[in-house]
Coordinates of C-alpha atoms in Angstrom, one line a residue:
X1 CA 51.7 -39.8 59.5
X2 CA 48.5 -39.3 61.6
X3 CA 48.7 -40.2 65.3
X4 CA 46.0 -40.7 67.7
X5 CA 45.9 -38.7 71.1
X6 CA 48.9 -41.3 72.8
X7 CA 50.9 -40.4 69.1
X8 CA 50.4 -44.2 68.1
X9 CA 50.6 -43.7 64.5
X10 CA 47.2 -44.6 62.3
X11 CA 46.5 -46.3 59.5
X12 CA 44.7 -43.1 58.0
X13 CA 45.7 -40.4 55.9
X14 CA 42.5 -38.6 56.8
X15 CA 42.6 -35.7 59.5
X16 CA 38.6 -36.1 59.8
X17 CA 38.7 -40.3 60.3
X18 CA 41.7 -39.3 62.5
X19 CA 39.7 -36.8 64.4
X20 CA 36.4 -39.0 64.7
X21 CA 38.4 -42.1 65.8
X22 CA 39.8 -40.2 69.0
X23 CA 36.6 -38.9 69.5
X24 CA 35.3 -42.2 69.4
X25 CA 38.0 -44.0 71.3
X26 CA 37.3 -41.9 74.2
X27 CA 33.7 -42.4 74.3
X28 CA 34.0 -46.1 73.9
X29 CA 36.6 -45.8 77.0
X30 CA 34.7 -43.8 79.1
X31 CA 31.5 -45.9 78.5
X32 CA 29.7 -41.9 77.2
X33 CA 27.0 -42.8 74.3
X34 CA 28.0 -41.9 70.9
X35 CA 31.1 -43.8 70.6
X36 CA 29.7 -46.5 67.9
X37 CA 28.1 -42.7 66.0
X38 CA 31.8 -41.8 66.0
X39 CA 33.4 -44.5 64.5
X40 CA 30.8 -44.4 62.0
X41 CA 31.7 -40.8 61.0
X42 CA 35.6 -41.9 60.8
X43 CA 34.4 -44.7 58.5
X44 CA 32.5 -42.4 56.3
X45 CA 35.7 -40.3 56.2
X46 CA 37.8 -43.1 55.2
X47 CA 36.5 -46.4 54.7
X48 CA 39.8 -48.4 54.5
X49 CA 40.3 -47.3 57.8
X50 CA 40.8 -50.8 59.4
X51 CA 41.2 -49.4 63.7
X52 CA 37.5 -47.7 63.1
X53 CA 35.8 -50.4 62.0
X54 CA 37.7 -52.5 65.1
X55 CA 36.2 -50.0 67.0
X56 CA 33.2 -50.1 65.8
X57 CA 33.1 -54.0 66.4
X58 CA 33.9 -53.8 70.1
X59 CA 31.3 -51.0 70.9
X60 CA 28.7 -53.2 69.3
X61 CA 29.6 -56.1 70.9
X62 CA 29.3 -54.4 74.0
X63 CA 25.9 -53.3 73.1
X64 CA 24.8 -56.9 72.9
X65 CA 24.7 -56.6 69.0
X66 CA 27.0 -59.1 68.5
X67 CA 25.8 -59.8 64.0
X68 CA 26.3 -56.4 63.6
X69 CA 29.6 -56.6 65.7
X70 CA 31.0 -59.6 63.4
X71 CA 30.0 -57.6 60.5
X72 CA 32.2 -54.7 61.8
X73 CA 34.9 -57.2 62.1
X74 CA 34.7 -58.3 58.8
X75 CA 34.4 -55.3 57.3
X76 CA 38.1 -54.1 59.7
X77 CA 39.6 -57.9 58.1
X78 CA 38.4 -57.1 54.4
X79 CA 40.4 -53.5 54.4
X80 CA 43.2 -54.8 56.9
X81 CA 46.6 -54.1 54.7
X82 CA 49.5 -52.5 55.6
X83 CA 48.6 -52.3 59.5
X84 CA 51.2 -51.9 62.1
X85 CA 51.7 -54.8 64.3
X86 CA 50.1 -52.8 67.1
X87 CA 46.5 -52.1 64.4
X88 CA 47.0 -55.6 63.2
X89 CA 46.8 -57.0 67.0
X90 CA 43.6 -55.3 68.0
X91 CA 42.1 -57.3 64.4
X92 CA 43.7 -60.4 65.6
X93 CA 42.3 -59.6 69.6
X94 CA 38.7 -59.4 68.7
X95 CA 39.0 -62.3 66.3
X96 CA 40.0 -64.5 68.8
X97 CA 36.8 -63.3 70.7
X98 CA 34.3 -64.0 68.4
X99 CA 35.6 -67.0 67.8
X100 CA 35.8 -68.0 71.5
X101 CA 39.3 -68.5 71.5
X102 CA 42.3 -68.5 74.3
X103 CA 45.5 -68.5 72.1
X104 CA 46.7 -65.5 72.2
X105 CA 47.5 -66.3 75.8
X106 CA 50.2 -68.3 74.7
X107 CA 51.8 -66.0 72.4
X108 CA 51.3 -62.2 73.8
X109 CA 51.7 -59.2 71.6
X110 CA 55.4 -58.2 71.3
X111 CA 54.7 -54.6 70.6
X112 CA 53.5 -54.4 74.3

């Protein structure tokens, strides 16, 4: 199983999404440009990658591109199956944002 640079296991069997999605993740953390590039090339590497597309979503929505962040979204929801709990959460996080929400202050991940 893949991991990502904290060995979190991924939901990709692909050493190039794998590879694009840390590269990615530590743009997006650092606030460098090129972050929402990256997570496009680990989509194009695996497109059921469900974390990329996540990713994807939050750098847009960052951006101020906040249709073409819900679209990310939707696209992470429509290939979101057999996710950890951990994957699953960061689906269920954004969710919650786009739709505004406050619930998951009442029931906190248990994976943390």
């Amino acid at each position: 199983m893949l991991t990502d640079r904290y060995d979190l296991a991924l939901s990709t069997a692909s050493a190039a999404a794998r590879d694009a999605y840390v590269q990615a993740t530590d743009l997006a953390l650092t606030f460098y440009p090129g972050a929402a590039e990256a997570y496009d090339r680990a989509i194009a590497a695996d497109p059921g990658f469900a974390l990329a597309h996540t990713g994807r979503a939050q750098v847009l929505m960052r951006q101020g591109d906040v249709a073409a962040a819900r679209v990310a979204l939707g696209a992470a929801k429509d290939v979101a199956t057999s996710l950890s709990e951990r994957e699953a959460s960061h689906i269920g996080f954004f969710d919650l944002v786009f739709a505004g929400g406050r619930t998951w202050q009442s029931r906190p991940p248990t994976h943390i």
